[in-house]
Amino acid sequence: MTHTPAPTIPDFAYVRLPGVGGVELSAAVGGGGAPVVLLHGFPQTHLMWRHVARRLADDHLVVCPDLRGYGASDKPRATDDDVYAKRTMAADIVALMAELGHDHFALVGHDRGALVAFRAGLDHPETITHLGILDVVPTLDMWDVLHGVPAAVGFHLFLMAQPPGLPETMIANSADEFFGSFLDTWAKDPGAIPAPVRAEYLRASAAAVDSIVADYRASAGVDVVQDQADSDAGSQFAMPVAVVQQDWGARLGYDAAAVWRAWAPRLDHHLTEAGHFMAEEAPDEITAVIRRLLAA
């Protein structure tokens, strides 16, 4: 049987570097200049940034890691709550960039990667110079706004919050159907995810069921505790913040900009007509937002 190599970001080099606790991360690195890190979402890998990364690489050093538990990065067993806490995953990124020689960098995340970026901005304000968030709600606010029939859109959040065993078994037994359903229903332009990239997302996700569930489970446990502590302390982001979202506020009945403004006094909030996979569906729009953020 012929093995088809996994797609890569053209003109980017691939490295493996240590994060926290011996976990190694795989990352694509390209361009040169002031550094910006791009963190992927679910059910994807760093490949979701393939268009935006190449545009930004014209004048920035661009680093696109696979998060711990995803893609080609290590997938440690969730032996305790901290293994997939966003605090730990954020520390991975800070460690990776230190290995590349950078103690200050801009950070942009989509979906799960945006939650990692959120925690990095709170825990490492001296390191994160600019913070970009794509199509996610802060963890505390996410659980608050999901109620009633509209909350069905987030069924997977409740499924993967269950104790270990059942979610992993259910998802592993129908991995392509489970992960593929999000690629199908969350994209307004399915053609933005071509067949080879879709196949890689499905392959990578099926190989990471336990760690993906552990990442989500943390967002119903340890992440809530840590975010609540910051909320209680009145913590806010010190750096400029740009948020791009679909109009979730209208769909779920809350003021999306106000939710983010409570965390980010220096907020630039955008609504997009693109689907959830906006970096692939509308790369020019997302690149422009990131460039405005980096100029702030």
PDB file of C-alpha atoms in Angstrom:
ATOM      1  CA  MET A   1       0.000   0.000   0.000  1.00  0.00           C
ATOM      2  CA  THR A   2       1.377   3.414  -0.963  1.00  0.00           C
ATOM      3  CA  HIS A   3       1.617   5.893   1.906  1.00  0.00           C
ATOM      4  CA  THR A   4       0.448   9.395   1.048  1.00  0.00           C
ATOM      5  CA  PRO A   5       2.534  11.995   2.879  1.00  0.00           C
ATOM      6  CA  ALA A   6       0.595  14.362   5.125  1.00  0.00           C
ATOM      7  CA  PRO A   7       0.006  17.823   3.626  1.00  0.00           C
ATOM      8  CA  THR A   8       2.336  20.569   4.815  1.00  0.00           C
ATOM      9  CA  ILE A   9       2.479  24.361   4.625  1.00  0.00           C
ATOM     10  CA  PRO A  10       4.618  25.125   1.546  1.00  0.00           C
ATOM     11  CA  ASP A  11       7.914  26.906   2.186  1.00  0.00           C
ATOM     12  CA  PHE A  12       7.699  26.277   5.948  1.00  0.00           C
ATOM     13  CA  ALA A  13      10.249  24.189   7.857  1.00  0.00           C
ATOM     14  CA  TYR A  14       9.081  21.616  10.410  1.00  0.00           C
ATOM     15  CA  VAL A  15      10.613  21.258  13.860  1.00  0.00           C
ATOM     16  CA  ARG A  16       9.977  19.326  17.064  1.00  0.00           C
ATOM     17  CA  LEU A  17      10.662  21.253  20.248  1.00  0.00           C
ATOM     18  CA  PRO A  18       9.997  20.668  23.953  1.00  0.00           C
ATOM     19  CA  GLY A  19       7.002  22.104  25.698  1.00  0.00           C
ATOM     20  CA  VAL A  20       6.302  21.365  29.372  1.00  0.00           C
ATOM     21  CA  GLY A  21       7.154  18.167  31.214  1.00  0.00           C
ATOM     22  CA  GLY A  22       8.960  16.439  28.366  1.00  0.00           C
ATOM     23  CA  VAL A  23       6.080  16.835  25.896  1.00  0.00           C
ATOM     24  CA  GLU A  24       7.339  17.630  22.402  1.00  0.00           C
ATOM     25  CA  LEU A  25       5.425  19.820  19.986  1.00  0.00           C
ATOM     26  CA  SER A  26       5.589  19.717  16.208  1.00  0.00           C
ATOM     27  CA  ALA A  27       5.541  23.130  14.561  1.00  0.00           C
ATOM     28  CA  ALA A  28       5.767  24.674  11.104  1.00  0.00           C
ATOM     29  CA  VAL A  29       8.041  27.726  10.983  1.00  0.00           C
ATOM     30  CA  GLY A  30       8.379  30.225   8.155  1.00  0.00           C
ATOM     31  CA  GLY A  31       9.166  33.820   7.233  1.00  0.00           C
ATOM     32  CA  GLY A  32      11.144  36.331   9.265  1.00  0.00           C
ATOM     33  CA  GLY A  33      10.579  39.395  11.400  1.00  0.00           C
ATOM     34  CA  ALA A  34       8.530  40.018  14.522  1.00  0.00           C
ATOM     35  CA  PRO A  35       7.174  36.631  15.678  1.00  0.00           C
ATOM     36  CA  VAL A  36       3.524  35.607  15.618  1.00  0.00           C
ATOM     37  CA  VAL A  37       2.237  32.213  16.766  1.00  0.00           C
ATOM     38  CA  LEU A  38      -0.933  30.726  15.249  1.00  0.00           C
ATOM     39  CA  LEU A  39      -2.802  28.043  17.253  1.00  0.00           C
ATOM     40  CA  HIS A  40      -5.289  25.734  15.543  1.00  0.00           C
ATOM     41  CA  GLY A  41      -8.753  24.594  16.570  1.00  0.00           C
ATOM     42  CA  PHE A  42     -10.884  21.438  16.518  1.00  0.00           C
ATOM     43  CA  PRO A  43     -10.995  19.085  14.679  1.00  0.00           C
ATOM     44  CA  GLN A  44      -7.952  20.404  12.895  1.00  0.00           C
ATOM     45  CA  THR A  45      -4.188  20.708  12.993  1.00  0.00           C
ATOM     46  CA  HIS A  46      -1.757  23.524  12.222  1.00  0.00           C
ATOM     47  CA  LEU A  47      -2.739  23.081   8.545  1.00  0.00           C
ATOM     48  CA  MET A  48      -5.794  25.276   9.087  1.00  0.00           C
ATOM     49  CA  TRP A  49      -3.383  28.248   8.978  1.00  0.00           C
ATOM     50  CA  ARG A  50      -1.844  27.312   5.607  1.00  0.00           C
ATOM     51  CA  HIS A  51      -3.221  30.390   3.774  1.00  0.00           C
ATOM     52  CA  VAL A  52      -2.920  32.982   6.539  1.00  0.00           C
ATOM     53  CA  ALA A  53       0.543  31.794   7.590  1.00  0.00           C
ATOM     54  CA  ARG A  54       2.023  32.243   4.129  1.00  0.00           C
ATOM     55  CA  ARG A  55       0.567  35.742   3.847  1.00  0.00           C
ATOM     56  CA  LEU A  56       1.909  36.791   7.250  1.00  0.00           C
ATOM     57  CA  ALA A  57       5.301  35.234   6.514  1.00  0.00           C
ATOM     58  CA  ASP A  58       5.977  38.050   4.055  1.00  0.00           C
ATOM     59  CA  ASP A  59       7.032  40.195   7.014  1.00  0.00           C
ATOM     60  CA  HIS A  60       6.739  38.089  10.177  1.00  0.00           C
ATOM     61  CA  LEU A  61       8.277  34.980  11.630  1.00  0.00           C
ATOM     62  CA  VAL A  62       5.235  32.691  11.736  1.00  0.00           C
ATOM     63  CA  VAL A  63       5.086  29.628  13.993  1.00  0.00           C
ATOM     64  CA  CYS A  64       2.202  27.162  13.646  1.00  0.00           C
ATOM     65  CA  PRO A  65       2.363  24.389  16.270  1.00  0.00           C
ATOM     66  CA  ASP A  66       0.168  21.382  16.711  1.00  0.00           C
ATOM     67  CA  LEU A  67      -1.194  21.689  20.250  1.00  0.00           C
ATOM     68  CA  ARG A  68      -0.283  18.930  22.690  1.00  0.00           C
ATOM     69  CA  GLY A  69      -2.697  16.084  22.097  1.00  0.00           C
ATOM     70  CA  TYR A  70      -3.242  16.993  18.432  1.00  0.00           C
ATOM     71  CA  GLY A  71      -1.630  16.398  15.049  1.00  0.00           C
ATOM     72  CA  ALA A  72       2.017  15.382  15.141  1.00  0.00           C
ATOM     73  CA  SER A  73       2.642  16.660  18.682  1.00  0.00           C
ATOM     74  CA  ASP A  74       2.947  14.328  21.665  1.00  0.00           C
ATOM     75  CA  LYS A  75      -0.252  13.030  23.235  1.00  0.00           C
ATOM     76  CA  PRO A  76       0.451  12.341  26.903  1.00  0.00           C
ATOM     77  CA  ARG A  77      -2.070  10.375  28.950  1.00  0.00           C
ATOM     78  CA  ALA A  78      -4.278  12.550  31.133  1.00  0.00           C
ATOM     79  CA  THR A  79      -2.911  11.193  34.393  1.00  0.00           C
ATOM     80  CA  ASP A  80      -4.094  14.286  36.265  1.00  0.00           C
ATOM     81  CA  ASP A  81      -6.143  17.416  35.635  1.00  0.00           C
ATOM     82  CA  ASP A  82      -3.156  19.553  34.746  1.00  0.00           C
ATOM     83  CA  VAL A  83      -2.001  17.531  31.717  1.00  0.00           C
ATOM     84  CA  TYR A  84      -4.544  19.186  29.395  1.00  0.00           C
ATOM     85  CA  ALA A  85      -5.284  22.312  31.427  1.00  0.00           C
ATOM     86  CA  LYS A  86      -5.114  25.361  29.193  1.00  0.00           C
ATOM     87  CA  ARG A  87      -2.549  26.723  31.660  1.00  0.00           C
ATOM     88  CA  THR A  88      -0.248  23.810  30.779  1.00  0.00           C
ATOM     89  CA  MET A  89      -0.955  24.049  27.051  1.00  0.00           C
ATOM     90  CA  ALA A  90      -0.213  27.779  27.150  1.00  0.00           C
ATOM     91  CA  ALA A  91       3.060  27.109  28.964  1.00  0.00           C
ATOM     92  CA  ASP A  92       3.924  24.685  26.136  1.00  0.00           C
ATOM     93  CA  ILE A  93       3.750  27.535  23.639  1.00  0.00           C
ATOM     94  CA  VAL A  94       5.846  29.880  25.765  1.00  0.00           C
ATOM     95  CA  ALA A  95       8.462  27.125  26.158  1.00  0.00           C
ATOM     96  CA  LEU A  96       8.459  26.348  22.432  1.00  0.00           C
ATOM     97  CA  MET A  97       9.020  29.993  21.536  1.00  0.00           C
ATOM     98  CA  ALA A  98      11.805  30.272  24.121  1.00  0.00           C
ATOM     99  CA  GLU A  99      13.506  27.367  22.362  1.00  0.00           C
ATOM    100  CA  LEU A 100      13.284  29.395  19.141  1.00  0.00           C
ATOM    101  CA  GLY A 101      14.846  32.362  20.936  1.00  0.00           C
ATOM    102  CA  HIS A 102      11.777  34.557  21.482  1.00  0.00           C
ATOM    103  CA  ASP A 103      10.543  35.797  24.849  1.00  0.00           C
ATOM    104  CA  HIS A 104       7.982  38.200  23.329  1.00  0.00           C
ATOM    105  CA  PHE A 105       5.516  37.308  20.582  1.00  0.00           C
ATOM    106  CA  ALA A 106       2.021  37.875  19.270  1.00  0.00           C
ATOM    107  CA  LEU A 107      -0.432  34.998  19.677  1.00  0.00           C
ATOM    108  CA  VAL A 108      -3.547  34.194  17.639  1.00  0.00           C
ATOM    109  CA  GLY A 109      -5.766  31.191  18.319  1.00  0.00           C
ATOM    110  CA  HIS A 110      -8.825  29.632  16.745  1.00  0.00           C
ATOM    111  CA  ASP A 111     -11.392  27.589  18.702  1.00  0.00           C
ATOM    112  CA  ARG A 112      -9.436  25.320  21.119  1.00  0.00           C
ATOM    113  CA  GLY A 113      -6.265  27.199  20.266  1.00  0.00           C
ATOM    114  CA  ALA A 114      -8.035  30.426  21.183  1.00  0.00           C
ATOM    115  CA  LEU A 115      -8.710  29.068  24.674  1.00  0.00           C
ATOM    116  CA  VAL A 116      -4.999  28.267  24.991  1.00  0.00           C
ATOM    117  CA  ALA A 117      -4.198  31.782  23.776  1.00  0.00           C
ATOM    118  CA  PHE A 118      -6.689  33.216  26.297  1.00  0.00           C
ATOM    119  CA  ARG A 119      -4.889  31.495  29.168  1.00  0.00           C
ATOM    120  CA  ALA A 120      -1.474  32.507  27.798  1.00  0.00           C
ATOM    121  CA  GLY A 121      -2.553  36.147  27.729  1.00  0.00           C
ATOM    122  CA  LEU A 122      -3.580  36.006  31.390  1.00  0.00           C
ATOM    123  CA  ASP A 123      -0.663  33.921  32.652  1.00  0.00           C
ATOM    124  CA  HIS A 124       2.123  35.494  30.554  1.00  0.00           C
ATOM    125  CA  PRO A 125       1.271  39.182  30.042  1.00  0.00           C
ATOM    126  CA  GLU A 126       4.960  40.026  29.862  1.00  0.00           C
ATOM    127  CA  THR A 127       5.393  37.617  26.950  1.00  0.00           C
ATOM    128  CA  ILE A 128       2.256  37.962  24.811  1.00  0.00           C
ATOM    129  CA  THR A 129       2.402  41.310  22.995  1.00  0.00           C
ATOM    130  CA  HIS A 130      -0.865  41.009  21.029  1.00  0.00           C
ATOM    131  CA  LEU A 131      -3.740  38.537  21.374  1.00  0.00           C
ATOM    132  CA  GLY A 132      -6.054  37.372  18.584  1.00  0.00           C
ATOM    133  CA  ILE A 133      -9.119  35.185  19.182  1.00  0.00           C
ATOM    134  CA  LEU A 134     -11.135  33.476  16.439  1.00  0.00           C
ATOM    135  CA  ASP A 135     -14.686  32.204  16.999  1.00  0.00           C
ATOM    136  CA  VAL A 136     -14.738  31.147  20.613  1.00  0.00           C
ATOM    137  CA  VAL A 137     -16.304  32.340  23.856  1.00  0.00           C
ATOM    138  CA  PRO A 138     -14.240  32.437  27.075  1.00  0.00           C
ATOM    139  CA  THR A 139     -14.720  29.189  28.981  1.00  0.00           C
ATOM    140  CA  LEU A 140     -16.710  30.667  31.873  1.00  0.00           C
ATOM    141  CA  ASP A 141     -18.982  32.580  29.520  1.00  0.00           C
ATOM    142  CA  MET A 142     -19.353  29.591  27.201  1.00  0.00           C
ATOM    143  CA  TRP A 143     -21.000  27.496  29.899  1.00  0.00           C
ATOM    144  CA  ASP A 144     -23.177  30.457  30.897  1.00  0.00           C
ATOM    145  CA  VAL A 145     -24.548  31.134  27.394  1.00  0.00           C
ATOM    146  CA  LEU A 146     -25.258  27.506  26.478  1.00  0.00           C
ATOM    147  CA  HIS A 147     -28.819  26.938  27.628  1.00  0.00           C
ATOM    148  CA  GLY A 148     -32.087  25.792  26.118  1.00  0.00           C
ATOM    149  CA  VAL A 149     -32.539  24.313  22.650  1.00  0.00           C
ATOM    150  CA  PRO A 150     -29.892  26.572  21.000  1.00  0.00           C
ATOM    151  CA  ALA A 151     -27.281  24.900  23.225  1.00  0.00           C
ATOM    152  CA  ALA A 152     -27.607  21.780  21.054  1.00  0.00           C
ATOM    153  CA  VAL A 153     -24.973  23.325  18.786  1.00  0.00           C
ATOM    154  CA  GLY A 154     -22.490  22.571  21.575  1.00  0.00           C
ATOM    155  CA  PHE A 155     -23.538  18.972  22.257  1.00  0.00           C
ATOM    156  CA  HIS A 156     -19.939  17.798  21.920  1.00  0.00           C
ATOM    157  CA  LEU A 157     -18.904  19.995  24.852  1.00  0.00           C
ATOM    158  CA  PHE A 158     -21.302  18.129  27.132  1.00  0.00           C
ATOM    159  CA  LEU A 159     -20.406  14.726  25.683  1.00  0.00           C
ATOM    160  CA  MET A 160     -16.674  15.170  26.229  1.00  0.00           C
ATOM    161  CA  ALA A 161     -17.223  16.587  29.721  1.00  0.00           C
ATOM    162  CA  GLN A 162     -18.385  13.163  30.902  1.00  0.00           C
ATOM    163  CA  PRO A 163     -16.091  10.956  33.036  1.00  0.00           C
ATOM    164  CA  PRO A 164     -13.414   8.952  31.197  1.00  0.00           C
ATOM    165  CA  GLY A 165     -14.593   5.912  29.298  1.00  0.00           C
ATOM    166  CA  LEU A 166     -17.893   6.497  27.545  1.00  0.00           C
ATOM    167  CA  PRO A 167     -17.000   9.564  25.427  1.00  0.00           C
ATOM    168  CA  GLU A 168     -13.746   8.013  24.236  1.00  0.00           C
ATOM    169  CA  THR A 169     -15.463   4.743  23.295  1.00  0.00           C
ATOM    170  CA  MET A 170     -18.361   6.396  21.501  1.00  0.00           C
ATOM    171  CA  ILE A 171     -16.132   8.721  19.487  1.00  0.00           C
ATOM    172  CA  ALA A 172     -13.492   6.105  18.649  1.00  0.00           C
ATOM    173  CA  ASN A 173     -16.188   3.778  17.321  1.00  0.00           C
ATOM    174  CA  SER A 174     -17.382   6.396  14.830  1.00  0.00           C
ATOM    175  CA  ALA A 175     -14.380   8.700  14.526  1.00  0.00           C
ATOM    176  CA  ASP A 176     -14.710   9.711  10.873  1.00  0.00           C
ATOM    177  CA  GLU A 177     -18.436  10.345  11.223  1.00  0.00           C
ATOM    178  CA  PHE A 178     -18.007  12.256  14.484  1.00  0.00           C
ATOM    179  CA  PHE A 179     -15.151  14.523  13.448  1.00  0.00           C
ATOM    180  CA  GLY A 180     -16.393  14.811   9.874  1.00  0.00           C
ATOM    181  CA  SER A 181     -19.766  16.084  11.059  1.00  0.00           C
ATOM    182  CA  PHE A 182     -18.137  19.266  12.402  1.00  0.00           C
ATOM    183  CA  LEU A 183     -16.204  19.836   9.194  1.00  0.00           C
ATOM    184  CA  ASP A 184     -19.477  19.505   7.284  1.00  0.00           C
ATOM    185  CA  THR A 185     -21.827  21.539   9.462  1.00  0.00           C
ATOM    186  CA  TRP A 186     -19.536  24.309  10.707  1.00  0.00           C
ATOM    187  CA  ALA A 187     -18.253  25.391   7.280  1.00  0.00           C
ATOM    188  CA  LYS A 188     -20.280  27.787   5.154  1.00  0.00           C
ATOM    189  CA  ASP A 189     -17.890  26.988   2.294  1.00  0.00           C
ATOM    190  CA  PRO A 190     -17.030  23.259   2.436  1.00  0.00           C
ATOM    191  CA  GLY A 191     -14.762  23.720  -0.566  1.00  0.00           C
ATOM    192  CA  ALA A 192     -12.395  25.710   1.638  1.00  0.00           C
ATOM    193  CA  ILE A 193     -11.248  22.399   3.139  1.00  0.00           C
ATOM    194  CA  PRO A 194     -10.044  20.345   0.146  1.00  0.00           C
ATOM    195  CA  ALA A 195     -10.103  16.549   0.217  1.00  0.00           C
ATOM    196  CA  PRO A 196      -6.432  15.991   1.158  1.00  0.00           C
ATOM    197  CA  VAL A 197      -6.655  18.427   4.063  1.00  0.00           C
ATOM    198  CA  ARG A 198      -9.977  16.993   5.229  1.00  0.00           C
ATOM    199  CA  ALA A 199      -8.476  13.496   5.105  1.00  0.00           C
ATOM    200  CA  GLU A 200      -5.543  14.655   7.228  1.00  0.00           C
ATOM    201  CA  TYR A 201      -7.854  16.256   9.793  1.00  0.00           C
ATOM    202  CA  LEU A 202      -9.841  13.027  10.067  1.00  0.00           C
ATOM    203  CA  ARG A 203      -6.720  10.845  10.259  1.00  0.00           C
ATOM    204  CA  ALA A 204      -5.088  13.044  12.895  1.00  0.00           C
ATOM    205  CA  SER A 205      -8.266  13.304  14.977  1.00  0.00           C
ATOM    206  CA  ALA A 206      -8.958   9.569  14.901  1.00  0.00           C
ATOM    207  CA  ALA A 207      -5.409   9.006  16.178  1.00  0.00           C
ATOM    208  CA  ALA A 208      -5.957  11.434  19.063  1.00  0.00           C
ATOM    209  CA  VAL A 209      -9.398  10.635  20.473  1.00  0.00           C
ATOM    210  CA  ASP A 210      -8.265  10.212  24.082  1.00  0.00           C
ATOM    211  CA  SER A 211      -6.227  13.412  24.160  1.00  0.00           C
ATOM    212  CA  ILE A 212      -8.868  15.472  22.347  1.00  0.00           C
ATOM    213  CA  VAL A 213     -11.493  14.345  24.858  1.00  0.00           C
ATOM    214  CA  ALA A 214      -9.080  15.141  27.700  1.00  0.00           C
ATOM    215  CA  ASP A 215      -8.590  18.648  26.313  1.00  0.00           C
ATOM    216  CA  TYR A 216     -12.354  19.213  26.230  1.00  0.00           C
ATOM    217  CA  ARG A 217     -12.890  17.582  29.624  1.00  0.00           C
ATOM    218  CA  ALA A 218     -10.429  20.063  31.118  1.00  0.00           C
ATOM    219  CA  SER A 219     -12.687  22.881  29.918  1.00  0.00           C
ATOM    220  CA  ALA A 220     -15.460  21.526  32.146  1.00  0.00           C
ATOM    221  CA  GLY A 221     -13.115  21.172  35.114  1.00  0.00           C
ATOM    222  CA  VAL A 222      -9.711  22.645  35.841  1.00  0.00           C
ATOM    223  CA  ASP A 223     -10.027  25.391  33.207  1.00  0.00           C
ATOM    224  CA  VAL A 224     -13.250  26.622  34.806  1.00  0.00           C
ATOM    225  CA  VAL A 225     -11.580  26.758  38.218  1.00  0.00           C
ATOM    226  CA  GLN A 226      -8.583  28.714  36.908  1.00  0.00           C
ATOM    227  CA  ASP A 227     -10.649  31.104  34.782  1.00  0.00           C
ATOM    228  CA  GLN A 228     -13.050  31.719  37.680  1.00  0.00           C
ATOM    229  CA  ALA A 229     -10.112  32.653  39.886  1.00  0.00           C
ATOM    230  CA  ASP A 230      -9.012  35.242  37.332  1.00  0.00           C
ATOM    231  CA  SER A 231     -12.552  36.538  36.953  1.00  0.00           C
ATOM    232  CA  ASP A 232     -12.943  36.862  40.728  1.00  0.00           C
ATOM    233  CA  ALA A 233      -9.645  38.748  40.873  1.00  0.00           C
ATOM    234  CA  GLY A 234     -10.767  41.143  38.133  1.00  0.00           C
ATOM    235  CA  SER A 235      -7.950  40.034  35.820  1.00  0.00           C
ATOM    236  CA  GLN A 236      -7.924  41.558  32.339  1.00  0.00           C
ATOM    237  CA  PHE A 237      -5.677  41.415  29.295  1.00  0.00           C
ATOM    238  CA  ALA A 238      -2.986  44.064  29.268  1.00  0.00           C
ATOM    239  CA  MET A 239      -2.250  43.752  25.554  1.00  0.00           C
ATOM    240  CA  PRO A 240      -4.333  44.731  22.505  1.00  0.00           C
ATOM    241  CA  VAL A 241      -6.960  42.080  21.748  1.00  0.00           C
ATOM    242  CA  ALA A 242      -8.792  41.361  18.477  1.00  0.00           C
ATOM    243  CA  VAL A 243     -11.775  39.000  18.448  1.00  0.00           C
ATOM    244  CA  VAL A 244     -13.416  37.700  15.268  1.00  0.00           C
ATOM    245  CA  GLN A 245     -16.639  35.735  15.645  1.00  0.00           C
ATOM    246  CA  GLN A 246     -19.671  34.546  13.819  1.00  0.00           C
ATOM    247  CA  ASP A 247     -22.748  36.242  15.263  1.00  0.00           C
ATOM    248  CA  TRP A 248     -23.092  33.849  18.197  1.00  0.00           C
ATOM    249  CA  GLY A 249     -24.571  36.583  20.338  1.00  0.00           C
ATOM    250  CA  ALA A 250     -27.654  36.783  18.120  1.00  0.00           C
ATOM    251  CA  ARG A 251     -27.964  33.000  17.945  1.00  0.00           C
ATOM    252  CA  LEU A 252     -27.583  32.338  21.657  1.00  0.00           C
ATOM    253  CA  GLY A 253     -29.000  35.557  23.067  1.00  0.00           C
ATOM    254  CA  TYR A 254     -26.075  37.426  24.614  1.00  0.00           C
ATOM    255  CA  ASP A 255     -23.918  40.487  23.911  1.00  0.00           C
ATOM    256  CA  ALA A 256     -20.760  38.955  22.473  1.00  0.00           C
ATOM    257  CA  ALA A 257     -18.749  42.181  22.413  1.00  0.00           C
ATOM    258  CA  ALA A 258     -19.669  42.930  26.033  1.00  0.00           C
ATOM    259  CA  VAL A 259     -18.556  39.465  27.117  1.00  0.00           C
ATOM    260  CA  TRP A 260     -15.138  40.054  25.586  1.00  0.00           C
ATOM    261  CA  ARG A 261     -14.862  43.658  26.751  1.00  0.00           C
ATOM    262  CA  ALA A 262     -15.070  42.483  30.367  1.00  0.00           C
ATOM    263  CA  TRP A 263     -11.799  40.646  29.798  1.00  0.00           C
ATOM    264  CA  ALA A 264     -10.177  42.942  27.227  1.00  0.00           C
ATOM    265  CA  PRO A 265     -10.382  46.729  27.696  1.00  0.00           C
ATOM    266  CA  ARG A 266      -8.301  47.207  24.528  1.00  0.00           C
ATOM    267  CA  LEU A 267     -10.732  45.254  22.364  1.00  0.00           C
ATOM    268  CA  ASP A 268     -11.239  45.248  18.603  1.00  0.00           C
ATOM    269  CA  HIS A 269     -14.343  43.085  18.031  1.00  0.00           C
ATOM    270  CA  HIS A 270     -15.400  41.882  14.579  1.00  0.00           C
ATOM    271  CA  LEU A 271     -18.308  39.834  13.249  1.00  0.00           C
ATOM    272  CA  THR A 272     -17.681  37.816  10.094  1.00  0.00           C
ATOM    273  CA  GLU A 273     -19.946  36.338   7.450  1.00  0.00           C
ATOM    274  CA  ALA A 274     -17.545  33.393   7.074  1.00  0.00           C
ATOM    275  CA  GLY A 275     -18.201  30.069   8.734  1.00  0.00           C
ATOM    276  CA  HIS A 276     -16.414  28.678  11.766  1.00  0.00           C
ATOM    277  CA  PHE A 277     -13.352  27.694   9.740  1.00  0.00           C
ATOM    278  CA  MET A 278     -12.770  31.340   8.881  1.00  0.00           C
ATOM    279  CA  ALA A 279      -8.994  31.161   8.450  1.00  0.00           C
ATOM    280  CA  GLU A 280      -9.616  28.718   5.594  1.00  0.00           C
ATOM    281  CA  GLU A 281     -12.865  30.215   4.297  1.00  0.00           C
ATOM    282  CA  ALA A 282     -11.831  33.886   4.427  1.00  0.00           C
ATOM    283  CA  PRO A 283      -8.021  34.028   4.706  1.00  0.00           C
ATOM    284  CA  ASP A 284      -7.717  37.563   3.317  1.00  0.00           C
ATOM    285  CA  GLU A 285     -10.200  38.876   5.894  1.00  0.00           C
ATOM    286  CA  ILE A 286      -8.496  37.079   8.778  1.00  0.00           C
ATOM    287  CA  THR A 287      -5.026  38.134   7.626  1.00  0.00           C
ATOM    288  CA  ALA A 288      -6.186  41.752   7.495  1.00  0.00           C
ATOM    289  CA  VAL A 289      -7.578  41.552  11.049  1.00  0.00           C
ATOM    290  CA  ILE A 290      -4.318  40.060  12.323  1.00  0.00           C
ATOM    291  CA  ARG A 291      -2.263  42.724  10.586  1.00  0.00           C
ATOM    292  CA  ARG A 292      -4.382  45.474  12.172  1.00  0.00           C
ATOM    293  CA  LEU A 293      -3.900  43.824  15.540  1.00  0.00           C
ATOM    294  CA  LEU A 294      -0.158  43.590  15.102  1.00  0.00           C
ATOM    295  CA  ALA A 295      -0.032  47.285  14.197  1.00  0.00           C
ATOM    296  CA  ALA A 296      -1.849  48.282  17.413  1.00  0.00           C
TER     297      ALA A 296
END
